[in-house]
Amino acid sequence: MATGRNHRPATRSRGIPEATVARLPLYLRALTALSERSVPTVSSEELAVAAGVNSAKLRKDFSYLGSYGTRGVGYDVEYLVYQISRELGLTQDWPVVIVGIGNLGAALANYGGFASRGFRVAALIDADPEMAGKPVAGIPVQHADQLEKIISDNGVSIGVISTPAGAAQQVCERLIAAGVTSILNFAPTVLSVPDGVDVRKVDLSIELQILAFHEQRKAGEEAEAAAGRKGPDGDMPAVMPA
Amino acid sequence: MATGRNHRPATRSRGIPEATVARLPLYLRALTALSERSVPTVSSEELAVAAGVNSAKLRKDFSYLGSYGTRGVGYDVEYLVYQISRELGLTQDWPVVIVGIGNLGAALANYGGFASRGFRVAALIDADPEMAGKPVAGIPVQHADQLEKIISDNGVSIGVISTPAGAAQQVCERLIAAGVTSILNFAPTVLSVPDGVDVRKVDLSIELQILAFHEQRKAGEEAEAAAGRKGPDGDMPAVMPA
């Protein structure tokens, strides 16, 4: 039916809400686990539980990918892995550099999960001259003097910063000046970047915080059971407004 | 007005949807950054941008905390930090053990973000006898033989697993048998746990995947600009169904 709207519809990539983009890796992680167990299809309910997402939201998210599943059968696991990988841009090879090869940088260099997701560690960079040439995860560390040349030679657009907090902003500026347009920041500091550069900050304590919430809730339930459910105790938060 | 519903309303802790719980640490991270810059108040729009969340969703999430902000002023930053910390259970001290002290375990032991969030590293545990007694982040590593005693002596309910994949399930079972009820798993494997135990798996590549999506989008926009916006090109995904 004609609706009078004849402007060009948004393409899928641009039409996907940011919150959906943030959930796609969660679906991909759950789907990859199913794929590794050779599970051929999955219902939206099962996948929602595995990904920790509401199933109605999952179906809405997948509708942005043009994926609607089959009633009574569910979604084809392998095809969804492919669809989400393509949407996220993981079907191409992304060279990344890791700057700051302390324990965390070394752990990231050794992390198997990057390669399987389309990320190739093109270079490891550290400011310590004593690190230069030493192999970490089979890759010789290069000195920070070479940063600009490494970015340019390898066509790197994604940089990972795992330096101490004090060095991160300067490293960030050099990466951007050399052509990097996306930064993954593990340093415990907030980075300033110009428009057009994406930064994501990893906070390793976030998942611990979610676990603490559940531990607290379990402890509250035990205390309430012990008290014979006499009603809200002093530590319980007030009731929701109606 | 009476509505005929006279059962006890859900307390806040239990009434908070899981998806809201998962966003509370994101708000807390953004609010902590504001607090460090001594910003006294923040609007829902500003905070939503900083946390990467839709502002209507943020207001809904905060309503579960009983926090509604003040029109024209916004939310009190320090009070929100306190409210969210309390809700997440971060105002108490959570002793955690880290099992597996390779590069990642050592990086986690050194990670400053845990202590500031209410988590105290009570012990570092490794199966390698040569590691025993060596200090990492100022804490002597203890041998895995001591795992049960360490958990019991320190009243530990949260365990962090950073062992190789092959060792993770066995470590997980020993932690649970010793009384741990929440597991943060960095090992690249899926853990089986009994009911009542919470597991969260950290995938360090998730944030990289989100950056790859944006890189791909930027590359697509450049290509389209270069092509003079003649219309969808072959690499562009098909349009959304109406």
Short mmCIF file of C-alpha atoms in Angstrom, two decimals:
data_model
loop_
_atom_site.label_atom_id
_atom_site.label_comp_id
_atom_site.label_asym_id
_atom_site.label_seq_id
_atom_site.Cartn_x
_atom_site.Cartn_y
_atom_site.Cartn_z
CA MET A 1 0.00 0.00 0.00
CA ALA A 2 1.21 3.46 -0.83
CA THR A 3 1.81 5.50 2.27
CA GLY A 4 3.00 8.74 0.74
CA ARG A 5 6.50 8.10 2.15
CA ASN A 6 8.69 7.86 -0.89
CA HIS A 7 12.07 8.87 0.48
CA ARG A 8 14.72 6.17 0.40
CA PRO A 9 14.34 3.81 3.36
CA ALA A 10 17.28 3.64 5.77
CA THR A 11 19.73 0.88 5.01
CA ARG A 12 20.02 -1.76 7.67
CA SER A 13 23.48 -0.83 8.89
CA ARG A 14 22.48 2.72 9.63
CA GLY A 15 18.99 1.86 10.82
CA ILE A 16 20.14 -0.39 13.65
CA PRO A 17 19.80 1.33 17.04
CA GLU A 18 22.99 1.66 19.06
CA ALA A 19 21.53 -0.48 21.87
CA THR A 20 20.91 -3.30 19.38
CA VAL A 21 24.49 -3.02 18.09
CA ALA A 22 25.70 -3.39 21.69
CA ARG A 23 23.68 -6.60 22.06
CA LEU A 24 24.80 -8.22 18.79
CA PRO A 25 28.12 -9.43 20.30
CA LEU A 26 26.16 -11.00 23.20
CA TYR A 27 24.00 -12.93 20.73
CA LEU A 28 27.08 -13.87 18.75
CA ARG A 29 28.81 -15.20 21.87
CA ALA A 30 25.78 -17.35 22.78
CA LEU A 31 25.34 -18.54 19.18
CA THR A 32 29.03 -19.42 18.88
CA ALA A 33 28.72 -21.59 22.00
CA LEU A 34 25.72 -23.37 20.39
CA SER A 35 27.60 -23.74 17.12
CA GLU A 36 30.56 -25.32 18.94
CA ARG A 37 28.13 -27.89 20.37
CA SER A 38 26.74 -28.48 16.82
CA VAL A 39 23.24 -27.29 17.81
CA PRO A 40 21.47 -26.60 14.47
CA THR A 41 18.55 -24.37 15.55
CA VAL A 42 17.57 -22.34 18.60
CA SER A 43 14.33 -20.75 19.79
CA SER A 44 14.22 -17.05 20.60
CA GLU A 45 13.45 -17.96 24.23
CA GLU A 46 16.49 -20.26 24.60
CA LEU A 47 18.80 -17.81 22.89
CA ALA A 48 17.44 -14.92 24.97
CA VAL A 49 18.25 -16.80 28.19
CA ALA A 50 21.74 -17.70 26.93
CA ALA A 51 22.42 -14.08 25.97
CA GLY A 52 20.81 -12.60 29.08
CA VAL A 53 18.26 -10.58 27.09
CA ASN A 54 14.47 -10.35 27.04
CA SER A 55 13.12 -12.59 24.24
CA ALA A 56 10.78 -9.94 22.79
CA LYS A 57 13.75 -7.57 22.56
CA LEU A 58 15.79 -10.30 20.88
CA ARG A 59 13.12 -10.83 18.22
CA LYS A 60 12.95 -7.07 17.64
CA ASP A 61 16.76 -6.89 17.37
CA PHE A 62 16.83 -9.74 14.85
CA SER A 63 14.12 -8.08 12.78
CA TYR A 64 16.67 -5.32 12.08
CA LEU A 65 18.88 -8.00 10.53
CA GLY A 66 15.94 -9.21 8.45
CA SER A 67 15.99 -12.47 10.45
CA TYR A 68 12.62 -13.68 11.61
CA GLY A 69 13.14 -17.38 12.44
CA THR A 70 10.65 -20.13 11.64
CA ARG A 71 7.65 -20.81 13.86
CA GLY A 72 8.10 -24.08 15.77
CA VAL A 73 11.71 -24.42 14.57
CA GLY A 74 13.43 -21.23 15.64
CA TYR A 75 16.53 -19.65 14.17
CA ASP A 76 19.22 -21.38 12.13
CA VAL A 77 22.33 -21.08 14.33
CA GLU A 78 24.98 -21.03 11.58
CA TYR A 79 23.10 -18.55 9.44
CA LEU A 80 22.57 -16.19 12.38
CA VAL A 81 26.29 -16.40 13.25
CA TYR A 82 27.02 -15.39 9.66
CA GLN A 83 24.41 -12.60 9.61
CA ILE A 84 25.57 -11.04 12.87
CA SER A 85 29.26 -11.39 11.98
CA ARG A 86 28.61 -9.67 8.66
CA GLU A 87 26.59 -6.92 10.29
CA LEU A 88 29.34 -6.28 12.84
CA GLY A 89 31.97 -6.26 10.12
CA LEU A 90 33.70 -9.37 11.45
CA THR A 91 33.77 -11.18 8.12
CA GLN A 92 36.69 -8.97 7.16
CA ASP A 93 40.14 -8.95 8.77
CA TRP A 94 40.78 -6.06 11.18
CA PRO A 95 44.43 -5.43 12.01
CA VAL A 96 44.80 -4.01 15.53
CA VAL A 97 47.78 -2.73 17.45
CA ILE A 98 48.16 -3.13 21.20
CA VAL A 99 50.09 -0.32 22.90
CA GLY A 100 51.46 -1.01 26.40
CA ILE A 101 52.73 -4.57 26.85
CA GLY A 102 52.56 -5.06 30.61
CA ASN A 103 50.62 -7.96 32.10
CA LEU A 104 47.35 -6.79 30.58
CA GLY A 105 48.82 -6.08 27.13
CA ALA A 106 50.52 -9.49 27.16
CA ALA A 107 47.26 -11.14 28.25
CA LEU A 108 45.44 -9.39 25.38
CA ALA A 109 48.16 -10.43 22.90
CA ASN A 110 47.69 -14.04 24.05
CA TYR A 111 43.91 -13.82 24.05
CA GLY A 112 42.57 -16.41 21.60
CA GLY A 113 39.19 -14.73 21.35
CA PHE A 114 40.41 -11.91 19.08
CA ALA A 115 41.58 -13.99 16.13
CA SER A 116 38.40 -16.07 16.08
CA ARG A 117 36.39 -12.83 15.85
CA GLY A 118 38.17 -11.32 12.86
CA PHE A 119 40.81 -9.32 14.74
CA ARG A 120 44.49 -9.81 13.90
CA VAL A 121 47.15 -8.46 16.25
CA ALA A 122 49.31 -6.63 13.70
CA ALA A 123 51.82 -5.26 16.22
CA LEU A 124 52.67 -4.93 19.90
CA ILE A 125 54.13 -1.57 20.93
CA ASP A 126 55.78 -0.54 24.20
CA ALA A 127 57.69 2.55 25.33
CA ASP A 128 60.29 0.53 27.27
CA PRO A 129 63.44 0.10 25.10
CA GLU A 130 64.23 -3.11 27.00
CA MET A 131 61.00 -4.69 25.72
CA ALA A 132 61.87 -4.02 22.06
CA GLY A 133 62.44 -7.21 20.13
CA LYS A 134 61.19 -9.51 22.91
CA PRO A 135 58.53 -11.90 21.67
CA VAL A 136 55.12 -11.86 23.38
CA ALA A 137 52.55 -14.35 22.10
CA GLY A 138 55.04 -15.03 19.29
CA ILE A 139 55.14 -11.39 18.14
CA PRO A 140 58.26 -9.26 18.75
CA VAL A 141 57.44 -6.08 20.69
CA GLN A 142 58.27 -2.88 18.78
CA HIS A 143 59.38 0.39 20.32
CA ALA A 144 56.90 3.27 20.58
CA ASP A 145 59.14 5.36 18.27
CA GLN A 146 57.81 3.20 15.44
CA LEU A 147 54.12 3.76 16.25
CA GLU A 148 53.27 6.03 13.32
CA LYS A 149 55.11 3.85 10.79
CA ILE A 150 53.46 0.67 12.10
CA ILE A 151 49.95 2.18 11.83
CA SER A 152 50.61 3.41 8.33
CA ASP A 153 52.35 0.25 7.03
CA ASN A 154 49.61 -2.04 8.34
CA GLY A 155 46.58 0.13 7.55
CA VAL A 156 45.50 -0.07 11.17
CA SER A 157 42.25 1.67 12.11
CA ILE A 158 41.71 0.12 15.57
CA GLY A 159 44.12 0.68 18.47
CA VAL A 160 44.05 -0.99 21.88
CA ILE A 161 45.56 1.03 24.75
CA SER A 162 46.77 -0.97 27.77
CA THR A 163 49.33 1.52 29.06
CA PRO A 164 49.33 3.01 32.58
CA ALA A 165 46.74 5.78 33.01
CA GLY A 166 49.33 8.57 32.79
CA ALA A 167 50.50 7.59 29.31
CA ALA A 168 47.13 6.83 27.74
CA GLN A 169 46.08 10.28 26.47
CA GLN A 170 49.38 10.91 24.69
CA VAL A 171 49.33 7.43 23.11
CA CYS A 172 45.71 8.05 22.08
CA GLU A 173 46.65 11.33 20.34
CA ARG A 174 49.55 9.72 18.48
CA LEU A 175 47.34 6.83 17.34
CA ILE A 176 44.71 9.23 16.02
CA ALA A 177 47.25 11.50 14.30
CA ALA A 178 48.61 8.37 12.58
CA GLY A 179 45.16 7.42 11.25
CA VAL A 180 43.47 5.28 13.91
CA THR A 181 39.75 6.03 14.18
CA SER A 182 38.63 3.54 16.87
CA ILE A 183 40.22 3.15 20.30
CA LEU A 184 39.65 0.40 22.84
CA ASN A 185 40.84 1.81 26.16
CA PHE A 186 41.84 -0.49 29.03
CA ALA A 187 43.75 2.26 30.86
CA PRO A 188 41.90 3.51 33.95
CA THR A 189 41.38 7.04 32.62
CA VAL A 190 38.95 8.95 30.43
CA LEU A 191 40.35 9.83 26.99
CA SER A 192 39.53 12.98 25.01
CA VAL A 193 39.18 12.40 21.28
CA PRO A 194 38.03 14.52 18.34
CA ASP A 195 34.69 13.98 16.56
CA GLY A 196 34.71 11.00 14.24
CA VAL A 197 36.83 8.85 16.55
CA ASP A 198 35.08 6.11 18.54
CA VAL A 199 36.41 5.20 21.98
CA ARG A 200 35.20 2.34 24.13
CA LYS A 201 36.46 1.97 27.67
CA VAL A 202 36.67 -1.48 29.19
CA ASP A 203 35.95 -1.70 32.90
CA LEU A 204 36.90 -5.17 34.08
CA SER A 205 34.94 -4.67 37.30
CA ILE A 206 31.55 -4.34 35.56
CA GLU A 207 30.77 -8.05 35.51
CA LEU A 208 31.92 -8.33 39.14
CA GLN A 209 29.44 -5.61 40.05
CA ILE A 210 26.59 -7.58 38.49
CA LEU A 211 27.67 -10.67 40.46
CA ALA A 212 27.76 -8.60 43.66
CA PHE A 213 24.13 -7.61 43.05
CA HIS A 214 23.13 -11.27 42.85
CA GLU A 215 25.21 -12.19 45.92
CA GLN A 216 23.52 -9.43 47.87
CA ARG A 217 20.10 -10.62 46.74
CA LYS A 218 20.91 -14.23 47.71
CA ALA A 219 22.09 -13.06 51.14
CA GLY A 220 18.87 -11.03 51.55
CA GLU A 221 16.71 -14.01 50.66
CA GLU A 222 18.54 -16.23 53.15
CA ALA A 223 18.15 -13.63 55.87
CA GLU A 224 14.45 -13.30 55.09
CA ALA A 225 13.95 -17.07 55.12
CA ALA A 226 15.72 -17.22 58.48
CA ALA A 227 13.44 -14.46 59.81
CA GLY A 228 10.35 -16.47 58.81
CA ARG A 229 9.17 -13.86 56.30
CA LYS A 230 7.80 -11.54 58.94
CA GLY A 231 7.81 -8.68 56.44
CA PRO A 232 10.26 -6.14 55.10
CA ASP A 233 13.27 -5.81 57.35
CA GLY A 234 15.20 -2.63 57.98
CA ASP A 235 17.77 -3.27 55.30
CA MET A 236 15.23 -3.89 52.62
CA PRO A 237 14.69 -0.98 50.28
CA ALA A 238 11.32 0.75 50.34
CA VAL A 239 8.59 -0.47 48.03
CA MET A 240 8.24 0.80 44.50
CA PRO A 241 5.93 3.73 43.89
CA ALA A 242 2.72 2.47 42.26
CA MET B 1 -7.03 4.67 44.69
CA ALA B 2 -7.76 1.11 45.66
CA THR B 3 -7.12 -1.26 42.82
CA GLY B 4 -7.99 -4.53 44.47
CA ARG B 5 -4.33 -5.56 44.41
CA ASN B 6 -3.44 -6.05 48.01
CA HIS B 7 -0.55 -8.50 47.84
CA ARG B 8 2.74 -7.18 49.09
CA PRO B 9 4.42 -5.05 46.42
CA ALA B 10 7.79 -6.30 45.18
CA THR B 11 10.73 -4.78 47.00
CA ARG B 12 13.05 -2.80 44.82
CA SER B 13 15.91 -5.28 44.84
CA ARG B 14 13.76 -8.05 43.51
CA GLY B 15 11.65 -5.85 41.27
CA ILE B 16 14.57 -4.56 39.21
CA PRO B 17 14.66 -6.20 35.77
CA GLU B 18 17.86 -8.06 34.92
CA ALA B 19 18.51 -5.72 31.98
CA THR B 20 18.39 -2.74 34.34
CA VAL B 21 20.83 -4.46 36.72
CA ALA B 22 23.20 -4.94 33.79
CA ARG B 23 23.04 -1.20 33.00
CA LEU B 24 23.61 0.01 36.59
CA PRO B 25 27.40 -0.50 36.34
CA LEU B 26 27.42 1.55 33.11
CA TYR B 27 25.66 4.42 34.87
CA LEU B 28 27.98 4.06 37.84
CA ARG B 29 31.05 4.24 35.58
CA ALA B 30 29.76 7.43 33.90
CA LEU B 31 28.72 8.97 37.24
CA THR B 32 32.09 8.16 38.81
CA ALA B 33 33.82 9.98 35.95
CA LEU B 34 31.57 13.02 36.61
CA SER B 35 32.21 12.79 40.34
CA GLU B 36 35.98 12.75 39.73
CA ARG B 37 35.55 16.00 37.78
CA SER B 38 33.48 17.42 40.70
CA VAL B 39 30.36 17.82 38.55
CA PRO B 40 27.46 18.24 41.04
CA THR B 41 24.41 17.44 38.87
CA VAL B 42 23.71 15.82 35.52
CA SER B 43 20.69 15.75 33.21
CA SER B 44 19.24 12.42 32.11
CA GLU B 45 20.21 13.30 28.52
CA GLU B 46 23.87 13.99 29.36
CA LEU B 47 24.16 10.90 31.52
CA ALA B 48 22.44 8.77 28.89
CA VAL B 49 25.01 9.85 26.28
CA ALA B 50 27.90 9.20 28.70
CA ALA B 51 26.57 5.74 29.54
CA GLY B 52 25.60 4.89 25.96
CA VAL B 53 21.93 4.35 26.83
CA ASN B 54 18.66 5.82 25.58
CA SER B 55 17.57 8.64 27.96
CA ALA B 56 13.98 7.40 28.34
CA LYS B 57 15.35 3.99 29.33
CA LEU B 58 17.69 5.67 31.82
CA ARG B 59 14.80 7.52 33.48
CA LYS B 60 12.83 4.27 33.66
CA ASP B 61 15.84 2.46 35.15
CA PHE B 62 16.32 5.16 37.78
CA SER B 63 12.65 5.04 38.70
CA TYR B 64 13.31 1.49 39.97
CA LEU B 65 15.82 3.05 42.36
CA GLY B 66 13.21 5.58 43.45
CA SER B 67 15.35 8.31 41.86
CA TYR B 68 13.45 10.81 39.74
CA GLY B 69 15.78 13.80 39.45
CA THR B 70 14.65 17.42 39.61
CA ARG B 71 13.18 19.17 36.58
CA GLY B 72 15.62 21.76 35.22
CA VAL B 73 18.39 20.56 37.55
CA GLY B 74 18.78 16.88 36.86
CA TYR B 75 20.19 14.21 39.11
CA ASP B 76 22.52 14.74 42.08
CA VAL B 77 25.71 12.93 41.01
CA GLU B 78 27.00 11.94 44.47
CA TYR B 79 23.61 10.72 45.65
CA LEU B 80 23.12 8.61 42.53
CA VAL B 81 26.60 7.10 42.96
CA TYR B 82 25.58 6.13 46.49
CA GLN B 83 22.17 4.79 45.46
CA ILE B 84 23.53 2.64 42.64
CA SER B 85 26.46 1.40 44.73
CA ARG B 86 24.07 0.41 47.49
CA GLU B 87 21.71 -1.30 45.06
CA LEU B 88 24.58 -3.27 43.52
CA GLY B 89 25.86 -4.25 46.96
CA LEU B 90 29.12 -2.31 46.52
CA THR B 91 28.87 -0.47 49.83
CA GLN B 92 30.02 -3.66 51.51
CA ASP B 93 33.42 -5.32 51.13
CA TRP B 94 33.47 -8.38 48.85
CA PRO B 95 36.51 -10.60 49.23
CA VAL B 96 37.36 -12.32 45.93
CA VAL B 97 39.94 -14.94 45.00
CA ILE B 98 41.66 -15.06 41.64
CA VAL B 99 42.58 -18.54 40.45
CA GLY B 100 45.19 -18.81 37.68
CA ILE B 101 47.97 -16.23 37.93
CA GLY B 102 49.28 -16.02 34.38
CA ASN B 103 49.42 -12.68 32.56
CA LEU B 104 45.68 -12.16 32.83
CA GLY B 105 45.46 -13.18 36.50
CA ALA B 106 48.39 -10.89 37.31
CA ALA B 107 46.76 -8.05 35.34
CA LEU B 108 43.52 -8.58 37.29
CA ALA B 109 45.43 -8.65 40.61
CA ASN B 110 47.01 -5.32 39.67
CA TYR B 111 43.75 -3.83 38.38
CA GLY B 112 42.97 -0.75 40.46
CA GLY B 113 39.33 -0.73 39.44
CA PHE B 114 38.37 -3.61 41.73
CA ALA B 115 39.28 -2.03 45.06
CA SER B 116 37.51 1.24 44.25
CA ARG B 117 34.33 -0.76 43.53
CA GLY B 118 34.16 -2.67 46.82
CA PHE B 119 36.12 -5.75 45.77
CA ARG B 120 39.12 -6.87 47.80
CA VAL B 121 41.52 -9.44 46.37
CA ALA B 122 41.69 -11.82 49.34
CA ALA B 123 44.01 -14.35 47.69
CA LEU B 124 45.79 -15.33 44.49
CA ILE B 125 45.86 -19.05 43.73
CA ASP B 126 47.88 -20.96 41.13
CA ALA B 127 48.47 -24.65 40.44
CA ASP B 128 52.18 -24.14 39.65
CA PRO B 129 54.27 -24.98 42.76
CA GLU B 130 56.99 -22.60 41.49
CA MET B 131 54.56 -19.67 41.74
CA ALA B 132 53.78 -20.37 45.42
CA GLY B 133 55.02 -17.59 47.69
CA LYS B 134 55.93 -15.23 44.83
CA PRO B 135 54.34 -11.80 45.30
CA VAL B 136 52.04 -10.48 42.55
CA ALA B 137 50.56 -7.02 43.12
CA GLY B 138 52.03 -7.29 46.63
CA ILE B 139 50.12 -10.50 47.46
CA PRO B 140 51.99 -13.83 47.75
CA VAL B 141 50.55 -16.45 45.40
CA GLN B 142 49.19 -19.53 47.22
CA HIS B 143 49.18 -23.06 45.89
CA ALA B 144 45.94 -24.57 44.60
CA ASP B 145 46.13 -27.23 47.34
CA GLN B 146 45.05 -24.48 49.74
CA LEU B 147 41.98 -23.42 47.71
CA GLU B 148 39.29 -24.86 50.01
CA LYS B 149 40.96 -23.51 53.17
CA ILE B 150 41.40 -20.03 51.63
CA ILE B 151 37.73 -19.82 50.61
CA SER B 152 36.58 -20.92 54.04
CA ASP B 153 39.00 -18.77 56.08
CA ASN B 154 38.14 -15.61 54.11
CA GLY B 155 34.40 -16.17 53.71
CA VAL B 156 34.78 -15.80 49.93
CA SER B 157 31.60 -16.00 47.85
CA ILE B 158 32.98 -14.66 44.54
CA GLY B 159 35.69 -16.46 42.57
CA VAL B 160 37.50 -15.21 39.46
CA ILE B 161 38.81 -17.90 37.10
CA SER B 162 41.70 -16.90 34.83
CA THR B 163 43.18 -20.35 34.26
CA PRO B 164 43.68 -21.97 30.84
CA ALA B 165 40.44 -23.35 29.35
CA GLY B 166 41.30 -26.95 30.20
CA ALA B 167 41.58 -26.32 33.94
CA ALA B 168 38.57 -24.04 34.36
CA GLN B 169 35.75 -26.55 34.94
CA GLN B 170 37.65 -28.41 37.66
CA VAL B 171 38.61 -25.16 39.40
CA CYS B 172 34.98 -24.04 39.13
CA GLU B 173 33.74 -27.24 40.81
CA ARG B 174 36.26 -26.93 43.64
CA LEU B 175 35.32 -23.29 44.22
CA ILE B 176 31.61 -24.16 44.39
CA ALA B 177 32.19 -27.17 46.68
CA ALA B 178 34.12 -24.83 48.99
CA GLY B 179 31.22 -22.36 49.18
CA VAL B 180 31.63 -19.92 46.28
CA THR B 181 28.27 -18.97 44.73
CA SER B 182 29.34 -16.47 42.03
CA ILE B 183 31.96 -17.10 39.37
CA LEU B 184 33.53 -14.58 37.00
CA ASN B 185 35.00 -16.65 34.16
CA PHE B 186 37.79 -15.25 31.96
CA ALA B 187 38.78 -18.70 30.67
CA PRO B 188 37.69 -19.25 27.05
CA THR B 189 35.28 -22.07 27.85
CA VAL B 190 31.67 -22.52 28.96
CA LEU B 191 31.33 -23.66 32.60
CA SER B 192 28.59 -25.97 33.93
CA VAL B 193 27.34 -24.98 37.38
CA PRO B 194 24.48 -26.15 39.61
CA ASP B 195 21.35 -24.04 40.22
CA GLY B 196 21.91 -21.21 42.63
CA VAL B 197 25.38 -20.40 41.32
CA ASP B 198 25.78 -17.34 39.08
CA VAL B 199 28.42 -17.39 36.36
CA ARG B 200 29.39 -14.48 34.16
CA LYS B 201 31.77 -14.97 31.28
CA VAL B 202 33.97 -12.11 30.18
CA ASP B 203 34.67 -11.88 26.47
CA LEU B 204 37.37 -9.28 25.94
CA SER B 205 36.56 -9.11 22.23
CA ILE B 206 33.02 -7.78 22.71
CA GLU B 207 33.97 -4.12 22.81
CA LEU B 208 36.24 -4.64 19.79
CA GLN B 209 33.28 -6.07 17.91
CA ILE B 210 31.27 -2.91 18.59
CA LEU B 211 34.17 -0.79 17.33
CA ALA B 212 34.39 -2.93 14.20
CA PHE B 213 30.72 -2.18 13.49
CA HIS B 214 31.44 1.55 13.62
CA GLU B 215 34.59 1.22 11.50
CA GLN B 216 32.62 -0.67 8.89
CA ARG B 217 29.93 2.00 8.93
CA LYS B 218 32.50 4.80 8.55
CA ALA B 219 34.11 2.97 5.61
CA GLY B 220 30.66 2.53 4.01
CA GLU B 221 29.88 6.23 4.36
CA GLU B 222 33.20 7.21 2.82
CA ALA B 223 32.63 4.85 -0.08
CA GLU B 224 29.15 6.24 -0.60
CA ALA B 225 30.39 9.84 -0.47
CA ALA B 226 33.07 8.94 -3.04
CA ALA B 227 30.42 7.38 -5.28
CA GLY B 228 28.40 10.61 -5.19
CA ARG B 229 25.44 8.96 -3.42
CA LYS B 230 24.21 7.26 -6.56
CA GLY B 231 22.22 4.81 -4.50
CA PRO B 232 22.82 1.58 -2.63
CA ASP B 233 25.98 -0.13 -3.74
CA GLY B 234 26.55 -3.86 -3.95
CA ASP B 235 28.04 -4.13 -0.48
CA MET B 236 25.25 -2.30 1.25
CA PRO B 237 22.73 -4.52 2.99
CA ALA B 238 19.21 -4.60 1.60
CA VAL B 239 16.63 -2.17 2.91
CA MET B 240 14.52 -2.92 5.96
CA PRO B 241 11.17 -4.56 5.47
CA ALA B 242 8.45 -1.94 5.98
#
